[in-house]
Amino acid sequence: MSELGLALSMEQISKRFPGTLAVDGVDFSVYAGEVHALIGENGAGKSTLMKILAGSFNDYSGTIRINDRPVDLHTPAAAKAYGIQMIHQELSLAPPLSLAENLLAGRLPRKWGFVLDRKAMHAESRRWLERVGLDLDGDTIVEDISQHEAQLVEIAKALANHPCILVMDEPTSALSRQEVQRLFEIIRRLRRQGLAIVYISHHLDEVLEIADRVTVLRDGRKVATHEIRDVSASQLVELMVGRSVSALYAERSTRPAEVRLEVRRASRYGFFHDVSFKLRGGEILGVGGLSGSGRSELARSLCGIDPLEEGAVLLDGRDITPADYRQSIAAGMVYLSEDRKSQGLALRMSVAENVLSSVIPRQSRTGFYSARSGRSLVRALVGSLEIHPADPARMASTLSGGNQQKALLAKWLATKPEVLILDEPTRGVDVAAKVVIHQAIAALADAGKCVLLISSDLPELVGLSDRVMILRQGKRIGQIDRERCSEAAVLLAANGEGEFVQS
Amino acid sequence: MSELSAPDIDARAQRKNRLFELVSVLGVWALVMLLFASGCVISPKFLTARNLMSAAQAVSLLGIVCMGLAFVTYSRHYVDLSIPGIMALSGAMAISALPYGFAASLAVGMATGLAIGLVNGLVVGYLRLNPIIWTLAMVSVLAGLIRWAYGGLQVYPDEATAAGRAFLNLYHVKLVSLADGRIELPLIVGLLAVLAAAAHVVMRWTSYGAQLKLTGSAYEVARLTGVNVRRVVATAFVVSAATSALAGILLTSFNKVAAFYIGRGYDFEAITAVVLGGMALAGGRGSIAGVIGGVVAVALLNNVLSLVKVDDFVIGEFAKRVIQGCVFIVVVGLHSWALRRTGMDDA
């Protein structure tokens, strides 16, 4: 492996939150010149472990050694001083500033004590940008560069702080395939230079390609650490999940039924164009496509959150083309938003208040409203969706991600929808919650309702949908029926290739 | 995650949260007690019927303003800074309309406030301008408008007419008078009681209240839940303007004169009372019962300060303002600190 020795060694690390032991006696080490992948389902403790490394907590237990020296990482400043740099999924660049200002923030070169040395700024930022293979000018404004370039600038910014340990959290989430390859080249180069790299990702193929070793976490504990050449993707999945995955998607019996929802030539110019489809009662229609293909935009316009510039929406033959979202909800078409924290749940309110928030107008025909009248409804939903803890008075923010997502689903199930549009219904959710959510979606369809499922989780999209419609650059380019639907087929079609694309 | 691995810690966190909520409601009433006790100690004049009556009337005026402002704060739009302007203009308009009768005067005064509230509501609620900046501009415009319309003159109600006398008497009307006038219930105290009850019912028992709470807690979530967030916020500003107009008319009646400076200071006193009463600037938290506590605390503070004598020198307006400012800073600071400690600030 590496003759350079351990750059980082974490021994018996634990971190307790109210109600959970998020990290439980984990050992984790990285050699200099090694890429060590850290994988696990959401909520397995990856991000908590890395937050400990970043100095976010002053109350973890266990020993951390950096270059064989025991250290206390109780503040972010301490972590930085020991050469630990993080690159997060969410970019941390200030959009209105130039690349140079972002890269050299806090230590901008000056002359005569106070005047910015533009020339030095330019030269130095240029140097760091070249190191990540970017041919950009330091004066470029962050707003003007692409997501992928921003990701690389983020890495350059971390490198500019001379790290010895670099943590990359889902660095490829916004990148295309070619861009991922470019990123990997840079990672390999950094590895040769002796940097210790922690690589967190959900994409097992990436992990298998770039990592030297892999550590799997589950429920806050370390399950295993392996040399990458000793493991396969399916082994990793089993380690992560703790059981076989095939049980996840039960076969649904689909019965032919009447067309209930019809969307005719829907357009919102610049987002999606001329999209038509029909949805039968009891059918789950998947919407596949790359990010930026207009999937969420289509969903939001169909139910009136964003404007629908052309086209019509018909439910059971009745025109329900909405002017605003309230009309759509009244007509029985609801949208489960993709970002539960900022768009889905009011985190400071209780589970019951959140669940009932979607039915306030319905429960108060006279203007008077009491949450009490919905108590049995909330209890039934909390029970059927196995929301844990099963306490409707609990503040939503104290729930785990999976239970928050269940609460969000409960909020929209409370409206007794005829058409349920789901946008990434299980993003950032643990496996157990995923199963419950999938069962609830299937049950809704079995009751004769229509489900439109948008998901980037390909196994979910393929496993749950009766049909998958493919969007690309805002246009409907084809569809795949259940018999021939596979992850590969969806991915290929989403890229505009393969047999299912109709020109 | 292993949620049940530490039930003891879980229960403790829950208790801590509940304790925090309890303290923020009871705390303000404890402060009220403390102020009351210190008032009794500081001056023999404090515990007299006369002083307590004037304290109650001061409480009522501030309280009426706060009942409306609470809606704005609850909706997470912080504060309506146009309150003093609304109070002054409503009072002036009410006096101007006195020649057409007492009822017309009240109607015109209230209509003035509602009109300004509608503009605030449209601009902040629908056009989404920053509420602080907009209402700050509004108060400046209103003050200018009064000076321009009345030429900087003070406007007096005409005592020769019945309407004028009724207007001047408005502030002093007693609803109930028992035991030869020793126990009295002034009209404005009764008004506050009715408004407080109404505000409480609206916030807790109506669909508007539920939607307001959702909007104040998480604006974007409310929007994506089908709440008409623009109208909800606009309504809060209209309510705030309406109560300010009412308070403005009453204050004008008390002062016997309308002028652009009437209502000055009510903006800051009101937001101090609202926040002191546990209605956080972060929105969606607190209750009318707490706000009433905040109002009583602020009014008592003023009353006690006005009785304090240091070497025969009565603490004046300036000290009052310094102390009010400090109270506001301490309360807001403590609140943010407590929220951060319990980990609720980012939630």
PDB file of C-alpha atoms in Angstrom, chain B residues 64 86 89-91 93-94 97 103-118 191 195 238-250:
ATOM      1  CA  ILE B  64     -53.763  47.478  21.616  1.00  0.00           C
ATOM      2  CA  ILE B  86     -50.310  55.390  11.380  1.00  0.00           C
ATOM      3  CA  LEU B  89     -52.281  60.266  10.836  1.00  0.00           C
ATOM      4  CA  SER B  90     -55.310  58.308  12.054  1.00  0.00           C
ATOM      5  CA  GLY B  91     -55.656  60.673  15.013  1.00  0.00           C
ATOM      6  CA  MET B  93     -57.802  62.436  10.250  1.00  0.00           C
ATOM      7  CA  ALA B  94     -60.239  61.525  12.999  1.00  0.00           C
ATOM      8  CA  ALA B  97     -63.609  64.463  10.288  1.00  0.00           C
ATOM      9  CA  ALA B 103     -69.083  58.206  14.171  1.00  0.00           C
ATOM     10  CA  ALA B 104     -67.670  59.650  10.958  1.00  0.00           C
ATOM     11  CA  SER B 105     -64.600  60.717  12.856  1.00  0.00           C
ATOM     12  CA  LEU B 106     -63.956  57.220  14.156  1.00  0.00           C
ATOM     13  CA  ALA B 107     -64.700  55.698  10.771  1.00  0.00           C
ATOM     14  CA  VAL B 108     -62.319  58.052   8.963  1.00  0.00           C
ATOM     15  CA  GLY B 109     -59.602  57.449  11.539  1.00  0.00           C
ATOM     16  CA  MET B 110     -59.869  53.697  11.217  1.00  0.00           C
ATOM     17  CA  ALA B 111     -60.180  53.841   7.426  1.00  0.00           C
ATOM     18  CA  THR B 112     -56.961  55.849   7.287  1.00  0.00           C
ATOM     19  CA  GLY B 113     -55.141  53.160   9.225  1.00  0.00           C
ATOM     20  CA  LEU B 114     -56.634  50.372   7.129  1.00  0.00           C
ATOM     21  CA  ALA B 115     -55.639  52.118   3.914  1.00  0.00           C
ATOM     22  CA  ILE B 116     -52.036  52.440   5.056  1.00  0.00           C
ATOM     23  CA  GLY B 117     -52.130  48.824   6.229  1.00  0.00           C
ATOM     24  CA  LEU B 118     -53.353  47.747   2.810  1.00  0.00           C
ATOM     25  CA  LEU B 191     -61.019  47.248  24.370  1.00  0.00           C
ATOM     26  CA  LEU B 195     -58.819  42.534  21.225  1.00  0.00           C
ATOM     27  CA  VAL B 238     -53.501  45.228   7.779  1.00  0.00           C
ATOM     28  CA  VAL B 239     -54.304  43.936  11.273  1.00  0.00           C
ATOM     29  CA  SER B 240     -51.276  45.725  12.658  1.00  0.00           C
ATOM     30  CA  ALA B 241     -52.306  48.981  10.976  1.00  0.00           C
ATOM     31  CA  ALA B 242     -55.879  48.639  12.261  1.00  0.00           C
ATOM     32  CA  THR B 243     -54.847  48.297  15.899  1.00  0.00           C
ATOM     33  CA  SER B 244     -52.351  51.136  15.479  1.00  0.00           C
ATOM     34  CA  ALA B 245     -55.089  53.348  14.073  1.00  0.00           C
ATOM     35  CA  LEU B 246     -57.330  52.530  17.029  1.00  0.00           C
ATOM     36  CA  ALA B 247     -54.526  53.281  19.479  1.00  0.00           C
ATOM     37  CA  GLY B 248     -53.736  56.468  17.555  1.00  0.00           C
ATOM     38  CA  ILE B 249     -57.308  57.745  17.868  1.00  0.00           C
ATOM     39  CA  LEU B 250     -57.347  56.985  21.603  1.00  0.00           C
TER      40      LEU B 250
END
